[in-house]
Coordinates of C-alpha atoms and ligand atoms in Angstrom, one line a residue:
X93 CA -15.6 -36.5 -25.2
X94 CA -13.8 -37.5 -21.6
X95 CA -12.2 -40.5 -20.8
X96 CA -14.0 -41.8 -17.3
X97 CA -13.2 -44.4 -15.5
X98 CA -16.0 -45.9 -13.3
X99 CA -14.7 -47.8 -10.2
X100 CA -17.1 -50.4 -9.5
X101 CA -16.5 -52.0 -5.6
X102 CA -18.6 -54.8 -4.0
X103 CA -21.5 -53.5 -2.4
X104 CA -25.4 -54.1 -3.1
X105 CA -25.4 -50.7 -5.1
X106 CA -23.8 -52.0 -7.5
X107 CA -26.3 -52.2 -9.8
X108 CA -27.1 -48.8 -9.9
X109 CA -23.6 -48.4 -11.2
X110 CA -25.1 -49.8 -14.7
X111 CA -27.7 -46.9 -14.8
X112 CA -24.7 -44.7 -14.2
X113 CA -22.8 -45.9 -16.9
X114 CA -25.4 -45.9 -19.3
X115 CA -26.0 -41.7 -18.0
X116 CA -22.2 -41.4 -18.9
X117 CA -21.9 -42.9 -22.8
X118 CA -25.5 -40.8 -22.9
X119 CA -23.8 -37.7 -22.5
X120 CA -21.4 -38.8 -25.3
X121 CA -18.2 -39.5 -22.9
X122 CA -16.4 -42.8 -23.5
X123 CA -16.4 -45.2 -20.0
X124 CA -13.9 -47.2 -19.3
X125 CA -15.3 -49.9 -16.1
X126 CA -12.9 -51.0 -13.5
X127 CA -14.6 -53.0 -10.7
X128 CA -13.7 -54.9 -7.5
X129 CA -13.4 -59.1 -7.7
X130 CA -15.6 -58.6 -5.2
X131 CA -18.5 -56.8 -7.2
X132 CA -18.2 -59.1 -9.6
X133 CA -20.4 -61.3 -7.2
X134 CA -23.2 -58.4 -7.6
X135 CA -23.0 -57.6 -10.9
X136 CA -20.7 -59.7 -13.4
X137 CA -18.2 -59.0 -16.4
X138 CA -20.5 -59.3 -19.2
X139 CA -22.8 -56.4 -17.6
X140 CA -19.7 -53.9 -18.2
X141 CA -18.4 -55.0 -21.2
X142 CA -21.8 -54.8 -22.7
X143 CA -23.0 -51.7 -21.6
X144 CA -19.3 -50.0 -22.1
X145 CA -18.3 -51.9 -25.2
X146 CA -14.7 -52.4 -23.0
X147 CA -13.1 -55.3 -22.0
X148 CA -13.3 -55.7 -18.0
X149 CA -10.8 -56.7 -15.7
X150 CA -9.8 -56.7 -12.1
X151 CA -6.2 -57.8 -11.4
X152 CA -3.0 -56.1 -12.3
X153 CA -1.7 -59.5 -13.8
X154 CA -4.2 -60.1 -16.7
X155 CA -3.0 -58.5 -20.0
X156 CA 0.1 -57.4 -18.6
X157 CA 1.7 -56.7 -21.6
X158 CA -1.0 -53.1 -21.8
X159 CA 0.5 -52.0 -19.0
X160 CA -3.2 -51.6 -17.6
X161 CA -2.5 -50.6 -13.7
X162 CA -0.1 -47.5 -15.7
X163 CA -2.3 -46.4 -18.4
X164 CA -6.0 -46.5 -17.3
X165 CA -5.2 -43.9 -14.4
X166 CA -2.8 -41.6 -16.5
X167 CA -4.9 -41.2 -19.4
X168 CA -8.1 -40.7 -17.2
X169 CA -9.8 -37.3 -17.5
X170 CA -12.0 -38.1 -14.4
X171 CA -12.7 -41.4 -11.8
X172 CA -16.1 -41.6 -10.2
X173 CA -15.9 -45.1 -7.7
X174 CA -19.4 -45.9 -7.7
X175 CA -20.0 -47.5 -4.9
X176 CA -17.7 -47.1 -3.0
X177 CA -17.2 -49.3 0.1
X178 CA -15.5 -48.9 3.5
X179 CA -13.4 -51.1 2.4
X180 CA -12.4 -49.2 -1.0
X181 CA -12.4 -45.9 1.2
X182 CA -9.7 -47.1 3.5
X183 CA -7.5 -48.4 0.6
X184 CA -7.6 -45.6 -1.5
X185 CA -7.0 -43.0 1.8
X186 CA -3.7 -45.1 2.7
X187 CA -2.2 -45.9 -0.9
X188 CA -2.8 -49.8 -0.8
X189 CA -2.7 -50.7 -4.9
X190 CA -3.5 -54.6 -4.5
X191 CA -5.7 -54.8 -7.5
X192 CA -6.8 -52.9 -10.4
X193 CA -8.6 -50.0 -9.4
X194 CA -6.7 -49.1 -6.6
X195 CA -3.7 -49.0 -8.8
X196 CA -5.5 -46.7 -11.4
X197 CA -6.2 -44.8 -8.3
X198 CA -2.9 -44.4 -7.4
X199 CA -1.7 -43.3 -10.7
X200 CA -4.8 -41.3 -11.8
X201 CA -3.4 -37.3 -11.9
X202 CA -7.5 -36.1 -12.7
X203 CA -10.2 -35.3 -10.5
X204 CA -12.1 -38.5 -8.7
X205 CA -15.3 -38.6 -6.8
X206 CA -16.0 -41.5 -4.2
X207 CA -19.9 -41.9 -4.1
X208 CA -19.7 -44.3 -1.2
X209 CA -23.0 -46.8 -0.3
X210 CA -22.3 -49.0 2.9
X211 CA -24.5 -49.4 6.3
X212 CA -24.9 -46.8 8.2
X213 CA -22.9 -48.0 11.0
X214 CA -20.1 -48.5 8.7
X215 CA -20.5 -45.3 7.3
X216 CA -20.2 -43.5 10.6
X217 CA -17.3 -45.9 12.0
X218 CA -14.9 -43.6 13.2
X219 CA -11.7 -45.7 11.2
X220 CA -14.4 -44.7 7.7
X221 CA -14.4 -41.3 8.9
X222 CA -11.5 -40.3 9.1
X223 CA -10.7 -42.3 5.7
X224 CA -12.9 -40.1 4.3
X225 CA -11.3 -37.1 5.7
X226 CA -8.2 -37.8 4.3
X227 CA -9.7 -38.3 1.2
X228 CA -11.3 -35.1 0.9
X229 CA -8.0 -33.1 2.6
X230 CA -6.3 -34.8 -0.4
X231 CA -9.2 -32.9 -2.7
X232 CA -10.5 -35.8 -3.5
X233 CA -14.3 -35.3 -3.5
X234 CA -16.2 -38.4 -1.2
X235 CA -20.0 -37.2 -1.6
X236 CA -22.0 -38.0 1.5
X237 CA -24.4 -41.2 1.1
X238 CA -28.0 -40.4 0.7
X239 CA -30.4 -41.3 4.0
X240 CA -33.6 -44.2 3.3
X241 CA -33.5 -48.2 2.7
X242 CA -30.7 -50.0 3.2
X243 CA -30.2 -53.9 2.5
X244 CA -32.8 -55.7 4.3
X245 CA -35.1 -54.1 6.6
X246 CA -33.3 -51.6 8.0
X247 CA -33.4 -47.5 7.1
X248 CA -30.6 -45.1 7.4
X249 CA -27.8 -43.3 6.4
X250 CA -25.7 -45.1 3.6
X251 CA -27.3 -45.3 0.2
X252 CA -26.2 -44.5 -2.6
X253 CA -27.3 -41.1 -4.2
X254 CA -29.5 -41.4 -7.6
X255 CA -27.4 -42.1 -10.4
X256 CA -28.9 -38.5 -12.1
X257 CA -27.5 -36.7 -9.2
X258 CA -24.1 -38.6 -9.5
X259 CA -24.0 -37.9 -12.8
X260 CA -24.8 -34.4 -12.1
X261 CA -21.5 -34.0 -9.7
X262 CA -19.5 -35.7 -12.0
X263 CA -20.0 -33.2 -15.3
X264 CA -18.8 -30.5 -12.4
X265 CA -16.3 -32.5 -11.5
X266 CA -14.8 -32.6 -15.1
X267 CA -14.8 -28.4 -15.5
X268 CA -11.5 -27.6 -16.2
X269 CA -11.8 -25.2 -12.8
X270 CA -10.1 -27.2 -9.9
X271 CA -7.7 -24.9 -8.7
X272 CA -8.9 -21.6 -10.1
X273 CA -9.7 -20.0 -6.5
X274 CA -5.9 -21.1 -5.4
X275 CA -5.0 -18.0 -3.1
X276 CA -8.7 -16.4 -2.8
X277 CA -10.0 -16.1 0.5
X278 CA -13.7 -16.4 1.0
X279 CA -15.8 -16.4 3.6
X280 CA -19.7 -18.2 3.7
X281 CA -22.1 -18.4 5.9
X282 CA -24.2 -20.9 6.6
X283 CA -27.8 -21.5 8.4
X284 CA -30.0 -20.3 9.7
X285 CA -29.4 -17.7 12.6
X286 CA -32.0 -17.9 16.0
X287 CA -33.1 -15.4 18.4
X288 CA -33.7 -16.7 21.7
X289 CA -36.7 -15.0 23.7
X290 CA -36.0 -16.9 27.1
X291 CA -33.7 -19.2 27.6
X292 CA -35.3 -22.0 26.2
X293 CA -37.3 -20.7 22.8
X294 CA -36.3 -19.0 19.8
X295 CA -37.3 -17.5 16.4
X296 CA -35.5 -19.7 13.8
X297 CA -35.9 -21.0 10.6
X298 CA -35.5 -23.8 8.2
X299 CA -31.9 -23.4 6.7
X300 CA -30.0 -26.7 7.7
X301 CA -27.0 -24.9 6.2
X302 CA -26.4 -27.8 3.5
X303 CA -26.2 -25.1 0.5
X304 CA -23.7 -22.9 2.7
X305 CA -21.0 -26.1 3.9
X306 CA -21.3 -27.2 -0.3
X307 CA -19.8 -24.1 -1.2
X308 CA -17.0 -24.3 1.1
X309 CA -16.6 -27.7 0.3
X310 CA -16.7 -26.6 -3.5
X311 CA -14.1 -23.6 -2.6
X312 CA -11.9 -25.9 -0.9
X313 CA -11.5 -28.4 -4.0
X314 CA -10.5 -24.8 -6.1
X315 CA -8.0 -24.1 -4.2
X316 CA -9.2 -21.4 -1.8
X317 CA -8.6 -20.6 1.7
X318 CA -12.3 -20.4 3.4
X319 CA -14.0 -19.4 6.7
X320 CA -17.4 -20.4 6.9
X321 CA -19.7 -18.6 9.5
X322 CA -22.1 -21.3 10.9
X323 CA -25.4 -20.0 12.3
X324 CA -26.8 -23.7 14.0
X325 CA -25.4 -25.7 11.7
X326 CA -25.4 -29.3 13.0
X327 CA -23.5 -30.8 9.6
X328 CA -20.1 -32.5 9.3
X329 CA -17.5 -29.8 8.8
X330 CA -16.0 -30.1 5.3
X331 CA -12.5 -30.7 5.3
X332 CA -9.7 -27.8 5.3
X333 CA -12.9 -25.0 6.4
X334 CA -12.1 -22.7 8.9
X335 CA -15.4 -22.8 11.1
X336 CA -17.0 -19.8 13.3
X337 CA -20.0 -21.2 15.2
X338 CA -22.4 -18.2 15.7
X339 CA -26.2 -17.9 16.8
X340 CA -28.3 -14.7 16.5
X341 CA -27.8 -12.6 13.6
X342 CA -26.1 -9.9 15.5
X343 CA -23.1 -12.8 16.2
X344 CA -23.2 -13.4 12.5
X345 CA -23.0 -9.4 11.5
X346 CA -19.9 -9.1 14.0
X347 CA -18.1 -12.1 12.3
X348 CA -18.8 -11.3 9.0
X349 CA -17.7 -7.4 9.5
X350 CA -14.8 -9.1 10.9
X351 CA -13.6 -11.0 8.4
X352 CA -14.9 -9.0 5.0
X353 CA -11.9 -6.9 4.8
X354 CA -9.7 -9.3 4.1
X355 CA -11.9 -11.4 2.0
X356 CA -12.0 -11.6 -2.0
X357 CA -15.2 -13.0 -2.1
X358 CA -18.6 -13.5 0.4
X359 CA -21.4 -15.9 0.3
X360 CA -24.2 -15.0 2.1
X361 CA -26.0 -18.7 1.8
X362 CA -27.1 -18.4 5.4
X363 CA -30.8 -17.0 6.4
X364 CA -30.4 -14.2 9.2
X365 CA -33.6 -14.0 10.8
X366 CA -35.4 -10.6 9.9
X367 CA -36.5 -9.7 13.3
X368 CA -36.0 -10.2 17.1
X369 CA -37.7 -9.7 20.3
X370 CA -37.0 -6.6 21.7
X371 CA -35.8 -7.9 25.0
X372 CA -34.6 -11.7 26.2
X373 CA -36.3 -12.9 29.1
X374 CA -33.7 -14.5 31.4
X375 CA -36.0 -17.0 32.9
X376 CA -38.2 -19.4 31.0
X377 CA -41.2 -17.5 30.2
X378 CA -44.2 -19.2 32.1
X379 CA -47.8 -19.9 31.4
X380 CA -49.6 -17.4 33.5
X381 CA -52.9 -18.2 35.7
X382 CA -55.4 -16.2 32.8
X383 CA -54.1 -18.4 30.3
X384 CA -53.6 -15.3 27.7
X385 CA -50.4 -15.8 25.5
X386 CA -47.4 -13.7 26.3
X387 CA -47.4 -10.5 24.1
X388 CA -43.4 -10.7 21.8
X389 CA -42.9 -7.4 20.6
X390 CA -40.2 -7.7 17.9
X391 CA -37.6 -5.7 16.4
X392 CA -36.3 -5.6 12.5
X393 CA -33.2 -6.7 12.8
X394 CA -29.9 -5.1 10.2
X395 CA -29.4 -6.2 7.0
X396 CA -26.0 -7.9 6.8
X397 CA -26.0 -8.0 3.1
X398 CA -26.6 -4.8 2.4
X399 CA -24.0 -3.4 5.0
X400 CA -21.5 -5.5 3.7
X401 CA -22.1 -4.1 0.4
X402 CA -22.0 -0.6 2.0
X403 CA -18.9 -0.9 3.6
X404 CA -16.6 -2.0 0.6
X405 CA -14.2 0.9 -0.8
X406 CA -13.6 -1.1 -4.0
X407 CA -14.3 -4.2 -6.1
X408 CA -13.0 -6.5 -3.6
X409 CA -14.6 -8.6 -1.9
X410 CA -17.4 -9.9 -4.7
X411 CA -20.0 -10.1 -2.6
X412 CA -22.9 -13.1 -3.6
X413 CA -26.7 -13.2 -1.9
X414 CA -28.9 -15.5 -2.4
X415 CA -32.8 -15.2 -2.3
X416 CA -35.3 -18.0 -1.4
X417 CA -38.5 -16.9 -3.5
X418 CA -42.1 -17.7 -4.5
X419 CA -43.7 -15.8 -7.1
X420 CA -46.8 -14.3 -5.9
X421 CA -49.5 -11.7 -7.6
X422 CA -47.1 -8.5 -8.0
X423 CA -44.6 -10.6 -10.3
X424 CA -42.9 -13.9 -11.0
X425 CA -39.8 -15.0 -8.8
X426 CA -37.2 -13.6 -11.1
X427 CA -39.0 -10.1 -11.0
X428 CA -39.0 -10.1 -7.4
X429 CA -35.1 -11.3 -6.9
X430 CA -34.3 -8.9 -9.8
X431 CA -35.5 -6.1 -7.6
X432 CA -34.1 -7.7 -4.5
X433 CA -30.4 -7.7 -6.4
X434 CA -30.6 -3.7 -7.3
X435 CA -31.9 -3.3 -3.7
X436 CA -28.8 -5.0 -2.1
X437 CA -26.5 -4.0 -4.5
X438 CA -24.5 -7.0 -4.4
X439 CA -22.4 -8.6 -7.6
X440 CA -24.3 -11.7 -7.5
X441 CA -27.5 -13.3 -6.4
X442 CA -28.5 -17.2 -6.4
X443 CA -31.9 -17.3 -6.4
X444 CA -34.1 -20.8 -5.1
X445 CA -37.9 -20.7 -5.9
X446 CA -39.3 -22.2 -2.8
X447 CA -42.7 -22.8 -3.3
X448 CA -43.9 -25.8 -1.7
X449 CA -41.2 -25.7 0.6
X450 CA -38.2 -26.7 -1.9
X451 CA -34.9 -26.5 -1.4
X452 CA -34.7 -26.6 2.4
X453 CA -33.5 -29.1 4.3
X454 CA -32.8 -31.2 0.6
X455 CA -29.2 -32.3 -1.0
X456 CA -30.7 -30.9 -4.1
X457 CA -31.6 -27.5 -5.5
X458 CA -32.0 -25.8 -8.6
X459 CA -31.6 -22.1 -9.1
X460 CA -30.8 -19.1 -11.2
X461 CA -27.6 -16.9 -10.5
X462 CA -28.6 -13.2 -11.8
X463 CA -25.0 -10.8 -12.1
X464 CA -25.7 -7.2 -11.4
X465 CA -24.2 -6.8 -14.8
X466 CA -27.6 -8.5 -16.5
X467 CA -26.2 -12.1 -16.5
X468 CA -28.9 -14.9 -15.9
X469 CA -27.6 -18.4 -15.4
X470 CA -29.9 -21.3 -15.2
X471 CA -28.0 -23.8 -13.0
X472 CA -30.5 -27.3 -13.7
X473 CA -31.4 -29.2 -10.4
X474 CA -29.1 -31.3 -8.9
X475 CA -26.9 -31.9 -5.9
X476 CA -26.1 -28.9 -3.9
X477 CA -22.2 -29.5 -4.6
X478 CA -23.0 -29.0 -8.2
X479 CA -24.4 -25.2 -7.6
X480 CA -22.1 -24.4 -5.5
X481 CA -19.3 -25.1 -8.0
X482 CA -21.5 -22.8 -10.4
X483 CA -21.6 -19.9 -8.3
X484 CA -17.8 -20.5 -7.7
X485 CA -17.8 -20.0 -11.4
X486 CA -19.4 -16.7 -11.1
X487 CA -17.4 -15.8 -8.9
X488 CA -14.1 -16.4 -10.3
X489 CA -15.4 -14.6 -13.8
X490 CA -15.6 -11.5 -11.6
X491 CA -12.1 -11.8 -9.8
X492 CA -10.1 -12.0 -12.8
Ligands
LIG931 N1 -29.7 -11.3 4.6 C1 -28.8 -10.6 5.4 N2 -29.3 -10.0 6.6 C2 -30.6 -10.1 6.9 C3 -31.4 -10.8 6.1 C4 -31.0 -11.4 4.9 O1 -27.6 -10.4 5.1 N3 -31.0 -9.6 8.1 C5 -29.1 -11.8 3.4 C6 -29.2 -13.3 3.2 O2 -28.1 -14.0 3.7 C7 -29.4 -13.5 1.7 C8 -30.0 -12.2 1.3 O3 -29.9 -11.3 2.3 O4 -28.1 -13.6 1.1 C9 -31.5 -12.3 0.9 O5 -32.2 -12.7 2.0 P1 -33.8 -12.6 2.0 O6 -34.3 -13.1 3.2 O7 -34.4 -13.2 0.7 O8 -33.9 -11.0 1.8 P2 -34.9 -10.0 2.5 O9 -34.2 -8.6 2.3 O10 -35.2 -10.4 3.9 O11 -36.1 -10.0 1.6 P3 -37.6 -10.3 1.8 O12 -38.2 -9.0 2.0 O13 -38.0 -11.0 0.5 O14 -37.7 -11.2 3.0

């Protein structure tokens, strides 16, 4: 059983902090609630103490005598602020302590996670940026507010993530593995790579590259130093990742070859495409008079995963794949990424079923991590943060 404090601040979400809550004393870990005077306006005192079966308070002056502002941080084995608001953010990123929570915050030597929920405008406000990357240089982890209805009318960017998911992060968050990758370089890449035919269209494909930047994100909390290669990756940059924009998968080859000698470990999240046109057109390939479609003749292009694995002269680096699969008539999708992790001959392979199109473009996945040594790890679905750390885990099983 964990000691978790739940930081409750005032915005509109913070009701679903009462679903969270009730997820956390589920799972059998005891919750301590610390809210904001001002969520007390959303959801009041007698909601906590209930649900919690803790007394609630929000100054540093009540109960003085308990030493509260001292103790609830110290003896904290994790802090989830749920929501958290702009104005929480900023306090918490420059070390204000003028109530409760912020104090705990301040004295809290455990991991914390901000889940923040605020408008989108807010959310993007340059000043709650860069709060937020401060936060997350200090290895704090701020998760990155989920996208549909805000208050009122209006739609966007600023919601709080489903308490399941939150609850998700937050059981990662407690593994005793924060700094186990502290002096490991890795390197990830990310995307999805394109191959330009003229100088307007290309082959691409769906990878948004969310799966890739969670695992440096993920790498960065442990401790490790990490590159990630980007193929079009149109994300925020996690905090403390060394970033190499790339395009085609050739770009992406180069890089990688570059840096995988002095890497410990490789993640190949992103999705090369397979095949190219055999020549680039330099002007914009026009529709001609017949109306007959221009004939693309395409070329495979290399497998970088494969060379990678090729080219190592010893353990080092543990190289991961991953495999997006559907199960189809010759065999189910853990027969086919079976065969595809003897083919490859990498150490590890995370394996997505996509039929029906899941996993791309989503903050959540699911998957199963097969070792080359006959492991099989069911990682449950959740946020992409969450696999990441479990393929971290993998990962740092095989460098010790
Ligand atoms: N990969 C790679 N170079 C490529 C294609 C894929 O390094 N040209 C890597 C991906 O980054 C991923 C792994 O290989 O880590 C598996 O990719 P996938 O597309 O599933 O493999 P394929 O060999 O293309 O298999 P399939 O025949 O099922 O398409």
């Amino acid at each position: 059983m964990s000691e978790i404090v739940l930081g409750v601040s005032g915005g509109i979400a913070s009701y679903k902090a009462a679903e969270l809550l009730r997820l956390f004393t589920e799972s059998g870990h005891s919750v301590r609630v610390v809210p904001t005077d001002s969520s007390l306006k959303f959801v009041g005192a007698a909601t906590w103490e209930a649900l919690s079966g803790k007394p609630v308070q929000t100054g540093v002056f009540d109960n003085v005598d308990q030493v509260a502002h001292v103790r609830i941080g110290q003896s904290a084995d994790l802090i989830v602020v749920a929501p958290a608001t702009a104005n929480t953010l900023a306090k918490a990123a420059h070390g204000l302590a003028d109530d409760l929570l912020t104090n705990t915050l301040l004295t809290a030597r455990c991991p914390v996670v901000f889940v923040p929920a605020m408008h989108t405008e807010m959310w993007e406000h340059a000043a709650t940026q860069a709060n937020v990357a401060l936060l997350r240089s200090r290895g704090n982890i701020v998760v990155e507010p989920a996208f549909g209805r805000l208050t009122g009318k209006d739609t966007g960017k600023g919601r709080l993530p489903d308490p399941l998911q939150i609850h998700a992060l937050a059981m990662q968050a407690l593994k005793p593995h924060q700094q186990d990758l502290t002096g490991i370089r890795v390197v990830v890449s990310a995307g999805g790579t394109r191959e330009y035919l003229d100088p307007v269209r290309f082959l691409g494909n769906r990878s948004s590259g969310k799966q890739g930047f969670a695992l440096a994100e993920a790498a960065v909390v442990r401790g490790a130093e990490v590159t990630v290669v980007a193929a079009n990756v149109s994300l925020p940059v996690p905090a403390g990742v060394d970033v190499v924009p790339v395009v085609s998968t050739e770009d992406l080859r180069q890089q990688m070859q570059r840096l995988a000698p002095d890497a410990d470990a490789i993640v190949m999240a992103a999705a090369p495409a397979d095949f190219r046109p055999e020549s680039f057109v330099d002007a914009k390939i026009k529709k001609n008079a017949e109306g007959s479609a221009p004939d693309i003749k395409l070329v495979e292009n290399p497998d970088i995963l494969t060379e990678l694995v090729t080219a190592r002269t010893s353990k080092r680096p543990i190289i991961v794949g991953f495999a997006a699969e559907t199960g189809d008539a010759d065999g189910s999708v853990i027969e086919h990424a079976t065969a595809k992790l003897a083919r490859k001959g990498c150490d590890l392979l995370v394996v997505n079923d996509v039929s029906a199109g899941r996993a791309f473009e989503q903050a959540d996945n699911e998957a199963v991590i097969l070792g080359a040594d006959g492991s099989v790890d069911h990682v449950p679905f959740g946020p992409k943060v969450a696999l990441a750390h479990a393929v971290w885990d993998a990962v740092s099983q095989r460098l010790d």
